[in-house]
mmCIF file of C-alpha atoms in Angstrom:
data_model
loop_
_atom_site.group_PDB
_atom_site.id
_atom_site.type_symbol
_atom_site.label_atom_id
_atom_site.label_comp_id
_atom_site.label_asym_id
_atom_site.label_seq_id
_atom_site.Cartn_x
_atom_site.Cartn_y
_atom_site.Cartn_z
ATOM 1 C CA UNK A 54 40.942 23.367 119.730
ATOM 2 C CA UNK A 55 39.329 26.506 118.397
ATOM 3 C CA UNK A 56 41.496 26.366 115.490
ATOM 4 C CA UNK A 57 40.652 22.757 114.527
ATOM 5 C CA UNK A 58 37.225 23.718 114.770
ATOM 6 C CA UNK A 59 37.635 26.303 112.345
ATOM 7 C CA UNK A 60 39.865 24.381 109.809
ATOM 8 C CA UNK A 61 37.306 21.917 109.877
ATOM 9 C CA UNK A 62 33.912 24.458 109.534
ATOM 10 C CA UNK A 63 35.953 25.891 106.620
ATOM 11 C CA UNK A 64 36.609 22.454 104.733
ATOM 12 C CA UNK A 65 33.257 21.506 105.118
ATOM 13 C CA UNK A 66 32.072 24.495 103.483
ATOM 14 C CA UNK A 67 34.436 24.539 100.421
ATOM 15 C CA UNK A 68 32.990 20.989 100.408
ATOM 16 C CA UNK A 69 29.275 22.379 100.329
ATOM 17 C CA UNK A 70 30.091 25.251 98.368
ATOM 18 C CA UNK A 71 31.756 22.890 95.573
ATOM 19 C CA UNK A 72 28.558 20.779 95.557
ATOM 20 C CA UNK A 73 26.594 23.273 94.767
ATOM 21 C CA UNK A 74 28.180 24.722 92.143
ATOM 22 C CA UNK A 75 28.128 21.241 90.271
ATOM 23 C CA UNK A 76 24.820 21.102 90.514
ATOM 24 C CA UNK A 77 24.274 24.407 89.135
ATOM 25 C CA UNK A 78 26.228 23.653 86.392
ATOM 26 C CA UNK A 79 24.333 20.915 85.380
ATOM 27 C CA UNK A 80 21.439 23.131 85.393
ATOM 28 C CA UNK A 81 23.269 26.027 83.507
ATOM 29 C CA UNK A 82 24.131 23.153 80.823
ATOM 30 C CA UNK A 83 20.952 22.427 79.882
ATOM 31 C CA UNK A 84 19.345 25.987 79.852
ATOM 32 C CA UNK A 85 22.480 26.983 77.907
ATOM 33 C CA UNK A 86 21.455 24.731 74.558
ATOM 34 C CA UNK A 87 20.210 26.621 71.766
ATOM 35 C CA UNK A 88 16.030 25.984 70.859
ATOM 36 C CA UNK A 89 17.537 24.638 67.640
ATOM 37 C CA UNK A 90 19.803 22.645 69.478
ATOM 38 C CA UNK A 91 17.429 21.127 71.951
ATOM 39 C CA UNK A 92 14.589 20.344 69.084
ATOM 40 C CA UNK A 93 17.125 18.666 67.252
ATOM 41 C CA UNK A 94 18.011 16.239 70.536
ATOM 42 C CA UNK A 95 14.313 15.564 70.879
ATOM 43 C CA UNK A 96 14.392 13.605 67.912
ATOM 44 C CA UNK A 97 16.812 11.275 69.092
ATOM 45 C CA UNK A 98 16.499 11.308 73.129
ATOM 46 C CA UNK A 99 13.909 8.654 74.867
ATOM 47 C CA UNK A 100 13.043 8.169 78.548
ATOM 48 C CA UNK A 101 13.688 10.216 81.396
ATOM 49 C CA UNK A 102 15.771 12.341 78.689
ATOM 50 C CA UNK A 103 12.634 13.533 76.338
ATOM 51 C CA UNK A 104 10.720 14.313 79.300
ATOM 52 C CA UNK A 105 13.384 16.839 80.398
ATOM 53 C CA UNK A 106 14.022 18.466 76.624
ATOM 54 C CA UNK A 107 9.965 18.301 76.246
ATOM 55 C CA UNK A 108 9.306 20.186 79.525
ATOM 56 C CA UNK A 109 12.069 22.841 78.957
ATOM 57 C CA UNK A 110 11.246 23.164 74.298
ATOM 58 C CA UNK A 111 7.631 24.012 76.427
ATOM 59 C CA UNK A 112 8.697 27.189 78.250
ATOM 60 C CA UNK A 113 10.827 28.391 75.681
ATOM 61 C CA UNK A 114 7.192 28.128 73.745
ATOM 62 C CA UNK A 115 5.399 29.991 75.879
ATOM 63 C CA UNK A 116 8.077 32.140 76.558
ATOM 64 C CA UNK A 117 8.484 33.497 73.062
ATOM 65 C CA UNK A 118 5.508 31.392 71.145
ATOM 66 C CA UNK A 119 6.653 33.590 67.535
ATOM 67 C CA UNK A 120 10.689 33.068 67.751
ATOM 68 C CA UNK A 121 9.697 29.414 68.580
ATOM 69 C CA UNK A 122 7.093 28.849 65.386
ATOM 70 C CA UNK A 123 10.343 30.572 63.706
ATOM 71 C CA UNK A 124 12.607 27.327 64.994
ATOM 72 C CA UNK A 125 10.410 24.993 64.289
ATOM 73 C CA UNK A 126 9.941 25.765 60.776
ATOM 74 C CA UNK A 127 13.232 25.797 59.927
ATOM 75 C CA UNK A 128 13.773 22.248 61.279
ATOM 76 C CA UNK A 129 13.041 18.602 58.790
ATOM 77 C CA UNK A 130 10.208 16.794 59.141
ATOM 78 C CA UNK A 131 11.312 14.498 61.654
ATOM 79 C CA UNK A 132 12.616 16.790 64.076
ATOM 80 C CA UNK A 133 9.654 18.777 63.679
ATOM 81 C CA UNK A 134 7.045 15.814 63.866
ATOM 82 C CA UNK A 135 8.410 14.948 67.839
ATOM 83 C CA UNK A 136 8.910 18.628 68.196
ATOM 84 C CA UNK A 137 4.909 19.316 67.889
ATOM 85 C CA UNK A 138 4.352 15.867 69.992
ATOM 86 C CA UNK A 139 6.050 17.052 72.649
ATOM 87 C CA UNK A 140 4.871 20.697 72.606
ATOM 88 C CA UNK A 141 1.351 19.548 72.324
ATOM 89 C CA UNK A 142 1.439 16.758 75.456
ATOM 90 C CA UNK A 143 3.432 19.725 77.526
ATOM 91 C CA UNK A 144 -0.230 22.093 76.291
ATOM 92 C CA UNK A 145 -2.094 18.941 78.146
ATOM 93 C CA UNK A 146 -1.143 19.857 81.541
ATOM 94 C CA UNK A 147 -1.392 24.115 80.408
ATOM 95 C CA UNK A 148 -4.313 26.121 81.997
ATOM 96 C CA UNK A 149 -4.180 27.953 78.692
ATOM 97 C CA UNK A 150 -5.050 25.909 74.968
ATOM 98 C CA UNK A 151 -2.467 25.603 72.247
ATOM 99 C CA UNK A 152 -5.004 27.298 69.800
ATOM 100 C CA UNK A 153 -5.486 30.204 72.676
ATOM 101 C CA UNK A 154 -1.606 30.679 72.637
ATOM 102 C CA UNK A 155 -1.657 30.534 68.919
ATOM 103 C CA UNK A 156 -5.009 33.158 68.521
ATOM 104 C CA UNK A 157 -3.153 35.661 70.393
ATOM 105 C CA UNK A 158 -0.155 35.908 67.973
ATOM 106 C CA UNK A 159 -0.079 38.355 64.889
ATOM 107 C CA UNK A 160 2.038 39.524 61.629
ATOM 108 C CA UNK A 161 3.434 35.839 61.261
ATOM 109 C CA UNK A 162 5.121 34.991 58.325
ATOM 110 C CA UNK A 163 4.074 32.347 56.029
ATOM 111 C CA UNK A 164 6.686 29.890 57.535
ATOM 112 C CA UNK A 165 5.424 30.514 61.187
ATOM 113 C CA UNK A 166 1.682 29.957 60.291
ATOM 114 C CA UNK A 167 2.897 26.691 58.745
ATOM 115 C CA UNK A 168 4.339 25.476 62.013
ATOM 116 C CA UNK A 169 1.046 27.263 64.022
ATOM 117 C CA UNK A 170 -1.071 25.007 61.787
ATOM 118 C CA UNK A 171 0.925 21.912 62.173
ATOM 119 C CA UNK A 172 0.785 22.365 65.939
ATOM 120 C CA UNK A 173 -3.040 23.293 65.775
ATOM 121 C CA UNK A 174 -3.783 20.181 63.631
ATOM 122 C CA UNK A 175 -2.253 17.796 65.890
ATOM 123 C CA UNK A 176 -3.578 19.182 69.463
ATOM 124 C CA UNK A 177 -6.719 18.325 67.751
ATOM 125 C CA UNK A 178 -5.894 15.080 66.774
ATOM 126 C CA UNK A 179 -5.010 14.285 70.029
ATOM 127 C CA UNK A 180 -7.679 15.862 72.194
ATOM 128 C CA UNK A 181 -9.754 13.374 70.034
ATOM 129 C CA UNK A 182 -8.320 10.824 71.205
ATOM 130 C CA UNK A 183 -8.890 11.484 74.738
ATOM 131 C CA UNK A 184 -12.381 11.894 75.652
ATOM 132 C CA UNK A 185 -12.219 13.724 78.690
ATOM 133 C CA UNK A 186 -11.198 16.762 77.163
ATOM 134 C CA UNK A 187 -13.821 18.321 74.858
ATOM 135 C CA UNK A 188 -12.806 19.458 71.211
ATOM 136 C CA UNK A 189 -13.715 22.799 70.743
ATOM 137 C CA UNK A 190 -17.741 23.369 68.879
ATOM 138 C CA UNK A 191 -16.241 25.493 66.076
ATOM 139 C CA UNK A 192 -14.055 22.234 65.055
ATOM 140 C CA UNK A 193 -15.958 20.254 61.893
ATOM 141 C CA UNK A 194 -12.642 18.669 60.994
ATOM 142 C CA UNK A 195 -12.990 14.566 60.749
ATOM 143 C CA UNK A 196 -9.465 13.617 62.959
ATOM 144 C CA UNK A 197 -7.709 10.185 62.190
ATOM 145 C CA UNK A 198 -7.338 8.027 65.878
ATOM 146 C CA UNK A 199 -3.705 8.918 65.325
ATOM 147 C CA UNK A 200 -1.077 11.298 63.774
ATOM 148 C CA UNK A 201 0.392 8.655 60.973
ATOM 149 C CA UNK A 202 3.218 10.739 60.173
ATOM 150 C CA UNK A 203 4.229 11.262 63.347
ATOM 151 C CA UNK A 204 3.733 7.666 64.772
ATOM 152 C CA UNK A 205 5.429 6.722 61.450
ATOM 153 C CA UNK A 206 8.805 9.137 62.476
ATOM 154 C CA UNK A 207 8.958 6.957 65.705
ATOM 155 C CA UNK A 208 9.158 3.886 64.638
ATOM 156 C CA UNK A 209 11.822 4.463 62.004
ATOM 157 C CA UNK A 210 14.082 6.001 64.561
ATOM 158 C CA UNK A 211 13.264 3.185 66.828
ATOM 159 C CA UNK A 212 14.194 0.601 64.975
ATOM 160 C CA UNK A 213 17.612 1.415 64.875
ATOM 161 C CA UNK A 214 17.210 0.663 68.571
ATOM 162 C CA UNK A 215 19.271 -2.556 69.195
ATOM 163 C CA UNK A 216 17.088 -2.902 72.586
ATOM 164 C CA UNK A 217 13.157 -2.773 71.529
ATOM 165 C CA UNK A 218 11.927 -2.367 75.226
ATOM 166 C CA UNK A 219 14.617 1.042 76.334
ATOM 167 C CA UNK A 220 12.250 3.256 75.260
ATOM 168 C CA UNK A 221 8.787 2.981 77.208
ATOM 169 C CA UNK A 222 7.230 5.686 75.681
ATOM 170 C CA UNK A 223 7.718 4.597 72.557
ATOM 171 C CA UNK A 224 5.846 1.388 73.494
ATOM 172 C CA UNK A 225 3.277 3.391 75.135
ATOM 173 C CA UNK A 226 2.527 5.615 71.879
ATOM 174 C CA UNK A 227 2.327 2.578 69.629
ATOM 175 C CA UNK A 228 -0.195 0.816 71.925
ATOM 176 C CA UNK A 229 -2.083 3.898 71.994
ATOM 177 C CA UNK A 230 -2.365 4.160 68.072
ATOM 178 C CA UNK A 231 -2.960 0.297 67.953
ATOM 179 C CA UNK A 232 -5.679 0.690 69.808
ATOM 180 C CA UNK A 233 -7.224 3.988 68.583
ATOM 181 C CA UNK A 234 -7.761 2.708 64.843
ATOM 182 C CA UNK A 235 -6.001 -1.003 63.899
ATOM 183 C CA UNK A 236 -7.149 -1.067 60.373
ATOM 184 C CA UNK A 237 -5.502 1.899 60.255
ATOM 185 C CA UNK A 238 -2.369 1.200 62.004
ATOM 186 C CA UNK A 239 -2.168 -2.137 59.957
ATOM 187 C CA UNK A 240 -2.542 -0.112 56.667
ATOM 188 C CA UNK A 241 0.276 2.018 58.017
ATOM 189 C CA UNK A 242 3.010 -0.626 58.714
ATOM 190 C CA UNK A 243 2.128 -2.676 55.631
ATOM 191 C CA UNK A 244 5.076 -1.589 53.803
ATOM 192 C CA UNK A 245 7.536 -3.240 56.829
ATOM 193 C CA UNK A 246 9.153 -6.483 57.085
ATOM 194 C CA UNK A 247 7.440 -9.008 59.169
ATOM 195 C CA UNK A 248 10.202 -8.736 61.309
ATOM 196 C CA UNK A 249 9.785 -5.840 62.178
ATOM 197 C CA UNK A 250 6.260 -5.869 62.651
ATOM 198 C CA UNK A 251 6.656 -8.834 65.090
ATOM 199 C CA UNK A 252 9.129 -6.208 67.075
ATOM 200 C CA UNK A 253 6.069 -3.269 67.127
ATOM 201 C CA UNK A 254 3.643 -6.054 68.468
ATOM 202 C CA UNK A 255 6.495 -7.403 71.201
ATOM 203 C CA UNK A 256 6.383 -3.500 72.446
ATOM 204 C CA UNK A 257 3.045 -3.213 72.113
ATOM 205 C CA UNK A 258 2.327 -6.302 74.315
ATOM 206 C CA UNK A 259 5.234 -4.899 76.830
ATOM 207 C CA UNK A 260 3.832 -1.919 77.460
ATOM 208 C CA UNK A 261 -0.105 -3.733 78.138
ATOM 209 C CA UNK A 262 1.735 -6.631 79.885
ATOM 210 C CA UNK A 263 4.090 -4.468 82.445
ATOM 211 C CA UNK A 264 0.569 -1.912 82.724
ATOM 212 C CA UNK A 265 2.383 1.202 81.213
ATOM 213 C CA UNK A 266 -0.534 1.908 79.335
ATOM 214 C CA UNK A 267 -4.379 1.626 80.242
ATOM 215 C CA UNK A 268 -5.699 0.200 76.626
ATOM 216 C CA UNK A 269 -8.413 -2.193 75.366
ATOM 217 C CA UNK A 270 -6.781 -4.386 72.781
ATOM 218 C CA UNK A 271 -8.785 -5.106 69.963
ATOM 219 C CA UNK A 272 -10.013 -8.628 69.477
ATOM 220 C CA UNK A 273 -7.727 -9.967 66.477
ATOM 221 C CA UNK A 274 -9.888 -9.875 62.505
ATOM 222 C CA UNK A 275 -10.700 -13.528 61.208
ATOM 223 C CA UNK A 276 -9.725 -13.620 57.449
ATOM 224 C CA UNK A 277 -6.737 -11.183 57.603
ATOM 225 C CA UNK A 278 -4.552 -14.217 56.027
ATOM 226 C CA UNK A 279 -0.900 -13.139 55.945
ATOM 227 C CA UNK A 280 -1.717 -9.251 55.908
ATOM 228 C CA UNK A 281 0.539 -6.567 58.344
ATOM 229 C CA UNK A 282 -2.473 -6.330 60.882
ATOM 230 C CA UNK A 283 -2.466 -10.134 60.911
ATOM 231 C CA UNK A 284 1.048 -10.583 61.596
ATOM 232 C CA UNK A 285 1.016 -7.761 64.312
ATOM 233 C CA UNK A 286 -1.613 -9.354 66.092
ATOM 234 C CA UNK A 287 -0.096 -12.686 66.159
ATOM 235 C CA UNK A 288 3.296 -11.128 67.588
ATOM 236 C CA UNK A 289 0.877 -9.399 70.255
ATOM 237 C CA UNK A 290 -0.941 -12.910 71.013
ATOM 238 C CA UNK A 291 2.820 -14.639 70.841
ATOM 239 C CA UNK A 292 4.482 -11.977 72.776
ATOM 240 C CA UNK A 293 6.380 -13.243 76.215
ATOM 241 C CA UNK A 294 7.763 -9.743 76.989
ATOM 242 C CA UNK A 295 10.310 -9.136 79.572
ATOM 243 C CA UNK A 296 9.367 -7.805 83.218
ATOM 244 C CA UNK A 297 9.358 -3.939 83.624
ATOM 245 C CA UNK A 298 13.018 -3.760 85.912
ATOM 246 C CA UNK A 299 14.276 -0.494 85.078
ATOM 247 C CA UNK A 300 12.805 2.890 83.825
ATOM 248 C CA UNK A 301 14.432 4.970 80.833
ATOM 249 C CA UNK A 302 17.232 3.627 79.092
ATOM 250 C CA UNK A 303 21.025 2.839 81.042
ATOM 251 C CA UNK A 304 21.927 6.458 80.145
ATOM 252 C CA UNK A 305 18.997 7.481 82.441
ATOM 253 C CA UNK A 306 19.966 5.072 85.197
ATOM 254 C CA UNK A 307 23.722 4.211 85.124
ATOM 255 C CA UNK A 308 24.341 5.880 88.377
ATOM 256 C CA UNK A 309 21.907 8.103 90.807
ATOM 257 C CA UNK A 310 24.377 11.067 91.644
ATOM 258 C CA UNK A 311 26.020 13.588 88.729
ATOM 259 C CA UNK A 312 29.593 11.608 88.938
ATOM 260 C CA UNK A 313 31.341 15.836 88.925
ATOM 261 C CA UNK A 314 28.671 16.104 92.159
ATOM 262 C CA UNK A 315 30.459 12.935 93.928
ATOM 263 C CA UNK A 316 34.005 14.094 92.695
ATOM 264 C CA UNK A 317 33.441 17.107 94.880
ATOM 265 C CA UNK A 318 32.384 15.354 98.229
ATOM 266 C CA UNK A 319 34.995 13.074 97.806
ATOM 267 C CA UNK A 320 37.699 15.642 97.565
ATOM 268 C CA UNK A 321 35.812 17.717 100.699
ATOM 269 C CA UNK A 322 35.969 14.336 102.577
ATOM 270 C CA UNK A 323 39.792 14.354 102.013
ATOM 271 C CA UNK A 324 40.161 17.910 102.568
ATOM 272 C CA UNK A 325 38.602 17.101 105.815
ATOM 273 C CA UNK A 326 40.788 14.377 107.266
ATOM 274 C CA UNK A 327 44.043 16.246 106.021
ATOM 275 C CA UNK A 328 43.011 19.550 108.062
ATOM 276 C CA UNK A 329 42.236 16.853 110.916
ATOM 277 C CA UNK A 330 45.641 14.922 110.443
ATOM 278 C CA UNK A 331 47.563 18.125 110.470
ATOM 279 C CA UNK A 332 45.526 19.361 113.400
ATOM 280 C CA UNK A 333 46.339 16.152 115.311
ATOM 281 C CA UNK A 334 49.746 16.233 114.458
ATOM 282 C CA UNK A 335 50.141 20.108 116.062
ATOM 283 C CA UNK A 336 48.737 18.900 119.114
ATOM 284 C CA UNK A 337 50.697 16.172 119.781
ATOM 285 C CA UNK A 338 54.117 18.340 119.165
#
């Protein structure tokens, strides 16, 4: 008896042991990536995805905030655009400002002082667009209700998207810049087919209609005729978007547990009822 107790304490902790080690593993995967790498998949990722690239691009900012203005600048506008999105909504939550991170570096090249001002010129962009943080007194700079290049970057890459409602916070940032300046945003999508302005005002009205976002849309404009801000808030008014079901794309939710996590308790379960079996079968001979 003492030595099926003993088989068995030993299974279950190759079992345990196995576990763990997947889950490290997954950990050790994503810490592994390269900065370059990572701000490259930021472009491209949505959901629960961004949120996990966005948090770790952060401390590898504040880890080394000159090697990362290095990065950056090498990467194309579109990678960079999300890049400084991210970076800047991570700064949100900081106890320490972007600009005080920024202050406190020195002897940057002309490259890195490009990518410092980028990032500088969009934290205050968006700390103007939320009113409970104050803008600093020095700033005299008149800030747009949204970054149009950035907002711009989005919806290209999401309209290769064959599902417009997968990425939330894609609907959540267009709603945001709808609401912060619509002459504006109209201006800005006038160059898009009204197809795919119809799409922007379907998200829009997904994201207000499923409460992902806590906006004020604008009344619609008499006498737009057939103009992109007209059409957009039509699609808005027109909109019957889906209910809210699942969060993040079916990358994000396709299963709850890493499948290499479940392979190992699987394999400890068998391990466990053949140490059992041959235990049984000693004790009946």
């Amino acid at each position: 008896m003492r030595k099926l107790k003993k088989l068995i304490s030993i299974a279950l902790l190759t079992a345990f042991a196995m576990s763990f080690s997947a889950l490290a593993a997954n950990e050790v995967d994503s810490a592994a990536q390269s900065t370059s790498a990572l701000m490259e998949q930021a472009a491209t990722s949505d959901g629960a995805g961004s949120e996990a690239i966005s948090y770790e691009l952060y401390q590898r900012f504040t880890d080394d905030p000159a090697a990362f203005l290095s990065e950056l600048a090498s990467q194309p506008d579109d990678v960079r655009q999300v890049v400084v999105q991210f970076i800047v909504w991570e700064n949100n939550y900081a106890e320490n400002t972007l600009p005080d991170i920024l202050n406190g570096l020195s002897n940057l090249s002309a490259d890195q002082l490009d990518a410092a001002e980028e990032l500088t010129d969009y934290w205050t962009a968006y700390q103007a667009q939320n009113p409970e943080t104050e803008i600093p007194e020095d700033t005299s700079v008149t800030l747009p209700g949204f970054d149009v290049q950035t907002i711009c970057s989005l919806i290209d890459q999401n309209l290769s998207v064959s599902d417009p409602y997968s990425d939330e916070a894609f609907c959540i940032s267009i709603a945001e810049a709808y609401e912060a300046d619509p002459t504006a945003f109209g201006e800005m999508i006038s160059d898009l087919d009204n197809s795919d302005i119809q799409r922007l005002g379907e998200q829009i009205a997904y994201a207000v209609e499923n409460n992902l976002v806590e906006v004020t849309l604008p009344a619609a404009q008499n006498g737009l005729e057939a103009s992109a801000l007209s059409v957009l808030q039509q699609a808005i008014t027109q909109a019957d978007p889906p209910q809210r079901t699942n969060v993040g794309t079916e990358k994000d939710t396709s299963f709850p547990i890493p499948l290499d996590l479940l392979i190992c308790v699987l394999l400890g379960i068998f391990l466990i009822a053949a140490v059992w079996r041959l235990a049984k079968r000693s004790r009946s001979r």
